[in-house]
Amino acid sequence: MADRTFNVLFLCTGNSARSILAESALAKRGGRFRAFSAGSFPKGAVNPDALALLADCNYPVEGLRSKSWDEFAAPGAPVMDFVFTVCDDAAGEVCPVWPGHPVTGHWGIEDPSSIEGSDMERRRAFVMALRYLENRIDLFTSLPIDKLESSALTAKVREIGQGEGASSPRSDVA
């Protein structure tokens, strides 16, 4: 099982900023994880500030698009091993039934695209969001996934979501 690739889906309502940042950050790390993102009500376009930051950080941006989570609940879609909500709105919504019963967790952080300040203030919000997501992803990818029982893995994943920058104390959703 050590050579297995795990599919990870990051969910947000609009799938235009936070979930896109998380998808790209995990994709950059590669290894035994394959990253995806989606939204319950996708905006249809990726936030330009998110794309600019990812490009500036030399993170992958090719193929990033705002899409519905229905794509991942449909027959023939990749089976997810992990599903993380990264916004509080998506965490409160009724998610599709994910084939394969993935481990779920809520890693909510504030929405950087809600900042209406100067270019510098918006950039700072996106940098902070990416930093919080990178921290969570680094903790997640260092877990001994192959050695943890399901309940222990779920607890660790949800604990990660309570780290610095958490927007909500909720840890039992996704």
Backbone as a ProteinNet text record, in pm:
[ID]
protein_1_A
[PRIMARY]
MADRTFNVLFLCTGNSARSILAESALAKRGGRFRAFSAGSFPKGAVNPDALALLADCNYPVEGLRSKSWDEFAAPGAPVMDFVFTVCDDAAGEVCPVWPGHPVTGHWGIEDPSSIEGSDMERRRAFVMALRYLENRIDLFTSLPIDKLESSALTAKVREIGQGEGASSPRSDVA
[TERTIARY]
82	0	86.1	213.1	299.5	315.9	299.9	316.3	185.6	79.3	-52.2	-60.5	-131.5	-159.6	-297.7	-306.3	-431.3	-489.9	-620.3	-691.5	-748	-724.2	-766.6	-848.4	-969.5	-1058.2	-1077	-1048.8	-1069.2	-1197.2	-1288	-1417.5	-1433.2	-1492.4	-1530.7	-1655.8	-1729.6	-1854.1	-1828.8	-1743.2	-1723.2	-1613.7	-1526.8	-1412.6	-1337.9	-1305.5	-1233.1	-1108.4	-1094.2	-978.8	-919.5	-976.8	-915.9	-897.2	-999.6	-986.8	-886.8	-879.7	-782.2	-640.6	-621	-489.8	-446.9	-540	-508.1	-475.2	-552.5	-527	-386.2	-350.1	-219.2	-106.7	-128.4	-25.4	2.1	-102.4	-81	-20.8	-64.4	-8	142	183.6	326	407.8	348.7	419.7	425.3	327.6	327.8	330.9	426.1	437.8	320.5	270.5	164.8	23.8	11.9	-118.5	-152.3	-277	-328.2	-437.1	-422.7	-509.8	-618	-735.1	-849.5	-918.6	-1001.7	-1084.7	-1216.7	-1317.7	-1450	-1531.3	-1648.3	-1736.2	-1880.8	-1956.5	-2100	-2174	-2127.5	-2182.3	-2064.7	-1996.3	-1874.5	-1900.4	-1804.6	-1816	-1790.9	-1727.2	-1701.2	-1567.9	-1499.1	-1367.6	-1283.6	-1155.1	-1062.8	-1028.8	-1022.7	-990.4	-851.9	-840.4	-711.7	-602.6	-640.7	-541.4	-483.9	-566.9	-518.7	-421.1	-457.8	-369.6	-237.3	-241.8	-119.9	-26.4	-80.3	3.1	63.5	-16.8	34.3	145.4	125.4	227.7	354.6	340.4	456.6	534.3	463.7	527.3	572.8	563.6	599.2	518.5	391.7	298.9	227.8	184.1	116	-16.9	-40.2	-166.1	-236.6	-165.1	-224.4	-337.6	-449.5	-563.7	-652.3	-612.2	-697.4	-823.2	-938.3	-1064.7	-1168.3	-1263.6	-1373.8	-1477.1	-1507	-1597.4	-1685.3	-1792.3	-1888.5	-1840.2	-1875.9	-1842.7	-1918.4	-2022.3	-2096.4	-2007.1	-1901.8	-1808.5	-1742.7	-1727	-1656.3	-1749.5	-1878.4	-1976.7	-2037.1	-1999.3	-2054.9	-1983.9	-2053.6	-1988.9	-1865.8	-1761.5	-1638	-1541.2	-1584.2	-1495.9	-1393.2	-1278.8	-1181.2	-1243.2	-1216.1	-1265.6	-1175.1	-1236.1	-1159.9	-1128.5	-1006.7	-964.8	-983.9	-974.8	-987.5	-1068.7	-1158.5	-1236.5	-1230.9	-1177.9	-1163.6	-1241.6	-1326	-1388.2	-1292.5	-1277	-1186	-1259.2	-1392.2	-1471.5	-1589.5	-1631.7	-1738.4	-1872.3	-1897.8	-2024.4	-2035.9	-1930.6	-1934.1	-1945.6	-1885.1	-1891.7	-2033.6	-2114.6	-2250.7	-2350.2	-2305.8	-2395.3	-2399.9	-2505.8	-2517.2	-2434.6	-2329.4	-2240	-2296.9	-2252.8	-2291.5	-2239	-2292.2	-2238.8	-2116.4	-2002.6	-1877.7	-1854	-1835.1	-1803.7	-1675.7	-1672.1	-1551.1	-1539.7	-1632.5	-1631.3	-1497.6	-1464.6	-1336.8	-1332.5	-1210.9	-1189.3	-1220.2	-1296.7	-1335.5	-1288.7	-1273.7	-1237.5	-1267.4	-1274.9	-1299.1	-1173.3	-1116.9	-996.4	-1028.1	-1135	-1180.8	-1082.5	-1067.9	-990.9	-1072.6	-1039	-1111.1	-1091.2	-1191.4	-1189.4	-1105.9	-991.6	-909	-975.8	-1065	-1129.7	-1237.1	-1266.4	-1364.9	-1302	-1169.9	-1099.2	-1122.4	-1165.8	-1195.7	-1097.9	-982.2	-885.3	-800.1	-682.7	-587.2	-533.7	-461	-397.1	-307.1	-234.6	-142.9	-220.1	-331	-411.4	-472.1	-518.1	-571.8	-461.3	-346.9	-233.1	-196.1	-191.2	-157.6	-257.7	-385.6	-489.4	-469.1	-433.8	-409.8	-283	-179.4	-55.4	-83	-159.6	-192.1	-275.5	-372.7	-456.2	-370.7	-280.9	-193.5	-103.1	-51.3	35	-39.7	-162	-240.4	-268.3	-300.1	-326.5	-199.6	-88.3	39	73.7	53.2	81.3	-2.8	-130.9	-219.3	-177.2	-147	-107.4	23.7	118.3	244.4	221.5	136.5	104.1	34.2	-59.2	-133.7	-41.9	43.1	128.4	235.5	259.4	357.5	293.9	160.9	95.2	132.6	146.1	171.5	39.6	-15.9	-148.9	-162.9	-59.9	-64.9	-66.9	-28.7	-15.4	-128	-209	-315	-446.8	-516.6	-651.4	-741.1	-852.8	-942.9	-984.3	-1021.9	-1068.1	-954.8	-834.2	-719.5	-683	-690.8	-660.7	-762.5	-888.9	-993.4	-968.4	-932.7	-906.3	-788	-681.6	-563.5	-599	-672.6	-712	-795.3	-885.8	-971.8	-894.5	-798.4	-712.2	-631.4	-583.4	-508	-590.9	-720.4	-809.1	-828.3	-784.8	-799.3	-674.6	-578.3	-452.7	-468.5	-355.4	-351.8	-429.5	-511.8	-589.1	-725.7	-760.9	-891.3	-1002.3	-1097	-1206.4	-1323.2	-1323.2	-1436.7	-1388.5	-1448.1	-1409.5	-1467.3	-1544.3	-1607	-1502.2	-1509.6	-1413.8	-1481.7	-1613.5	-1684.7	-1765.4	-1724.1	-1802.2	-1719.3	-1785.4	-1731.9	-1818.6
-120.3	0	126.4	115.4	232.6	303.5	231.4	291.6	346.3	332.9	374.2	526.3	573.2	715.7	743.5	846.3	884.8	1006.2	1000.5	1112.5	1201.9	1332.7	1431	1538.9	1562.6	1664	1777.4	1899.2	2019.1	2086.5	2113.1	2171.9	2311	2397.1	2531.3	2565.9	2661.3	2693.2	2733.2	2833.3	2885.9	2819.6	2742.6	2679	2779.1	2894.4	2995.3	3045.9	3018.5	3070.7	2964.7	2946	2857.7	2714.3	2656.4	2517.4	2506.6	2609.3	2613.5	2624.1	2711.1	2722.7	2589	2521.1	2392.4	2286.7	2282.6	2185.7	2203.8	2326.9	2354.6	2327.2	2363.3	2340.6	2191.9	2110.4	1965.8	1908.8	1957.3	1910.5	1939.9	2055.1	2092.6	1991.5	1941.3	1845.7	1707.7	1678.7	1552.6	1433	1345	1226.6	1133.3	1084.6	983.5	1040.5	1171.1	1236.3	1298.8	1286	1348.6	1446	1571.8	1679.2	1716.1	1746.3	1793.7	1902.6	1984	2080.7	2093.7	2138.6	2158.2	2247.9	2288.4	2372.8	2330.9	2365.7	2336	2427.9	2551.7	2650	2720.1	2649.6	2706.4	2837.2	2928.3	3059.9	3053.3	2946.1	2930.8	2987.5	3056.8	3113.1	3114.4	3093.1	3098	3243.6	3277.7	3414.1	3452	3564.8	3605	3628.2	3673.4	3692.2	3557.6	3453.9	3320	3270.4	3285.4	3240.7	3316.4	3446.4	3527.8	3482.9	3461	3416.7	3279.6	3186.8	3053	3058.1	3136.3	3149.8	3211.5	3314.4	3379	3283.3	3187	3088.5	2963.7	2967.7	2854	2728.8	2748.9	2638.5	2608.6	2485.2	2453.3	2526.7	2584.1	2653.7	2596.5	2520.9	2464.4	2368.1	2387.2	2298.7	2336.3	2436.5	2477.3	2542.3	2498	2556	2541.2	2629.9	2626.9	2526.7	2424.6	2318.4	2270.2	2202.3	2152.5	2023.5	2007.8	1883.7	1765.6	1791.9	1683.3	1599.7	1662	1588.5	1471.9	1487.4	1386.9	1287.2	1309.3	1215.6	1131.2	1161.5	1093	959.9	867.5	740.6	765.6	690.5	703.6	807.5	886.8	988.2	918.3	981.4	922.8	905.7	795.3	771.9	847.7	928.2	1009.6	930.8	949.9	891.9	992.5	1121.3	1230	1342.4	1401.7	1517.3	1620.2	1739.5	1847.1	1968.9	2023	2151.7	2258.9	2364.7	2472.6	2604.6	2599.5	2717.2	2672.9	2760.4	2726.3	2705.7	2778.4	2760.7	2619.9	2572.4	2437.8	2332.2	2358.6	2261.9	2245.8	2350	2343.8	2289.9	2266.5	2217.4	2065.2	2013	1867.9	1827.9	1752.2	1708.6	1586.2	1562.3	1437.3	1318.5	1203.5	1081.6	1044.2	1042	1015.1	864.8	811	668.5	636.4	521.3	478.3	524.1	603.8	650.2	714.4	828.1	893.2	947.3	967.6	1037.7	1184.3	1247.2	1386.5	1474.4	1601.5	1698	1838.7	1928.5	2069.3	2148.3	2211.1	2292	2437.6	2490.1	2623.6	2734.1	2823.8	2947.1	3060.8	3181.2	3298.3	3311.5	3365.4	3380.9	3502.5	3481	3595.5	3679.9	3621.3	3698.2	3793	3783.6	3876	4009.3	4019.2	4143.2	4244.9	4363.7	4468.1	4584.4	4563.4	4670.6	4691.8	4745	4772.8	4641.8	4654.2	4536.4	4468	4547.5	4491.8	4418.1	4474.1	4408.5	4277.9	4277.8	4154.4	4050.9	4094.9	4003.3	3941.9	4023.1	3974.4	3867.7	3889.1	3792	3659.3	3665.4	3541.8	3470.9	3547.9	3489.1	3416.7	3479.1	3416.6	3291	3296	3178.2	3063.2	3094.1	2989.3	2934	3020.8	2975.1	2880.3	2916.6	2829.5	2694.6	2697.4	2572.5	2489.3	2554.8	2481.6	2414	2484.3	2425.3	2300.5	2307.5	2192.3	2077.8	2111.8	2009.6	1942.8	2020.9	1962.3	1866.4	1904.7	1814.9	1689.1	1707.5	1595.2	1498	1550.5	1461.9	1392	1440.9	1374.8	1267.1	1254.9	1152	1011.6	917.3	778.6	710.9	753.7	711.1	559.3	491.6	346.2	275.4	345.6	282.9	318.3	417.6	462.3	391.2	353.5	301	415.1	381.7	482.2	588.5	549.3	647.5	740.3	686.4	769.3	864.9	817.3	901.4	1015.4	983	1085.4	1190.2	1145.4	1239.6	1330	1275.5	1355	1458	1415.1	1504.1	1619.8	1590.4	1695.6	1786.6	1731.7	1812.3	1912.3	1868.8	1957.5	2079.7	2061	2170.5	2275.1	2244.9	2339.8	2424.5	2412.1	2486	2635.4	2703.1	2848.3	2890.1	2991.8	3044.4	2981.2	2884.9	2819.5	2922.7	2916.6	3012.5	2967.2	2841.3	2786.4	2672.9	2658	2548.3	2414.4	2409.8	2286.1	2191.5	2065.5	1968	1839.6	1836.2	1712.1	1716.5	1800.5	1817.3	1792.6	1765.2	1756.4	1662.7
0	0	0	34.1	43.5	-90.8	-202.4	-333.8	-390.4	-318.9	-365.1	-376.4	-479	-493.8	-435	-352.6	-287.4	-357.5	-387.1	-448.7	-339.3	-353.7	-254.5	-324.3	-272.9	-329.7	-229.4	-273	-192.2	-240.3	-146.7	-181.1	-123	-203.1	-159.7	-239.7	-195.8	-264.7	-410.3	-433	-568.1	-647.8	-581.8	-647.9	-736.7	-675.4	-752	-680.5	-550.2	-476.6	-383.8	-264.1	-163.4	-211.2	-269.5	-314.5	-429.8	-511.7	-621.6	-564.4	-464.4	-400.5	-341.6	-274.9	-212.4	-318.2	-424.8	-532.1	-588	-617.2	-675	-575.5	-448.1	-346.4	-328.3	-326.5	-312.8	-440.5	-555.2	-682.5	-690	-638.6	-638.2	-558.2	-448.1	-363.5	-427.5	-513.2	-586.1	-494.3	-521.2	-438	-456.1	-347.5	-354.2	-346.6	-374.1	-369.8	-504.3	-543.1	-664.8	-621.9	-658.6	-609.5	-709.6	-653.7	-730.1	-648.5	-714.8	-643.1	-715.6	-640.1	-698.1	-605.7	-654.2	-574.6	-584.3	-483	-482.9	-580.2	-591.4	-684.7	-752.7	-842.9	-901.9	-974.3	-959	-1022.6	-1172.3	-1217.3	-1359.3	-1404.3	-1315.4	-1347.5	-1220.4	-1237.6	-1124.6	-1096.2	-969	-928	-982.5	-1053.3	-1111.6	-1006.3	-886.4	-780.6	-735.5	-732.3	-697.1	-803.5	-929.1	-1037.5	-1038.1	-1013.9	-1013.7	-901.8	-782.8	-670.8	-699.1	-746.8	-776	-881.1	-985	-1089.5	-1032.1	-948.2	-887.1	-796.8	-738.4	-649.2	-724.7	-857	-941.6	-909	-875.7	-852.8	-983.9	-1002.7	-1128.6	-1141.2	-1258.5	-1285.3	-1407.7	-1486.9	-1608	-1571.5	-1637.1	-1615.8	-1498.7	-1419.3	-1307.9	-1363.4	-1312.9	-1357.7	-1248.3	-1249	-1154.3	-1205.4	-1123.1	-1167.8	-1053.7	-1090.4	-992.9	-928.4	-801.9	-732.4	-789.1	-868.3	-932.4	-1022.9	-1079	-1164.7	-1090.3	-959.3	-881.6	-813.7	-826.5	-773	-885.5	-1009.9	-1126.3	-1151.3	-1215	-1250.7	-1337.6	-1312.5	-1388.9	-1335.7	-1237.4	-1177.5	-1088.7	-1068.5	-976.9	-837.9	-774.3	-638.8	-542.5	-456.7	-362.7	-235.5	-188.5	-61.2	51.9	17.5	114.9	51.2	129.7	85	196.4	163.4	260.6	214.7	302.2	275.2	326.1	247.5	286.1	308	301.9	337	421.2	509.6	602.7	532.4	424.5	353.3	295.7	230.8	173.3	282.2	398.1	507.8	559	546.8	595.8	495	372.8	269	269.3	212.9	200	78.1	105.3	-1.7	-71.7	-193.1	-258.9	-178.6	-207.2	-147.5	-229.9	-164.8	-236.4	-241.7	-360.8	-371.2	-293.9	-230.7	-161.9	-18.3	31.3	170.7	210.1	149.1	180.3	322.8	370.9	497.2	470	559	537.5	652.8	623	725.4	677.9	774.3	743.6	774.8	672.4	685.8	651.9	704.4	669.9	702.7	607.5	626.8	566.1	605.8	554.9	404.2	338.5	193.6	153.3	90.1	50.1	-58	-134.8	-241	-187.6	-57	1.3	41.3	34.8	69.1	-42.7	-5.2	-103.6	-96.2	-36	-21	-144.5	-120.3	-227.5	-285.4	-394.8	-453.7	-351.5	-273.7	-173.9	-63.8	-20.7	83.6	32.7	-91.9	-150.5	-165.7	-211.4	-227.5	-91.9	11.5	146.1	191.2	162.5	201	127.9	0.8	-75.6	-27.7	2.6	55.2	187.3	275.2	404.3	384.4	295.8	269.1	216.8	124.6	71.1	181	266	375.5	468.4	507	595.2	528.8	401.3	329.9	315.7	284.4	275.1	407.3	518.4	649.4	671.6	640.6	657.4	565.9	442	345.3	387.5	436.8	483.1	599	693.8	804.7	753.7	662.7	606.3	532.2	445.7	365.6	448.2	569.1	655.9	744.7	741	821.1	771.5	862.8	821.8	782.2	670.5	628.1	624.9	578.6	566.5	701.3	806.8	938.1	1034.4	999.7	1089.8	1060.7	1166.1	1149.2	1103.5	1042.9	985.9	1086.4	1206.5	1305.1	1348.2	1362.6	1400.4	1287.4	1163.6	1047.8	1038.2	1057.9	1055.4	1162.9	1282.4	1392.1	1358.7	1302.4	1266.2	1158.2	1057.3	947.8	1001.4	1090.7	1146.3	1240.9	1311.2	1398.5	1316.3	1201.6	1112.9	1076	1055.7	1017.9	1125.6	1247.7	1358.4	1378.7	1288.8	1300.5	1279	1281.9	1264.4	1139.6	1155.9	1044.9	1028.4	1115.3	1103.3	1116.6	1023.6	1024.7	1110.8	1147.3	1221.5	1310.4	1428.6	1515.2	1472.4	1366	1321.2	1267.2	1307.5	1257.8	1213.5	1219	1192.1	1063.7	971.3	850.4	726.6	620.6	485.2	406.6
[MASK]
++++++++++++++++++++++++++++++++++++++++++++++++++++++++++++++++++++++++++++++++++++++++++++++++++++++++++++++++++++++++++++++++++++++++++++++++++++++++++++++++++++++++++++++

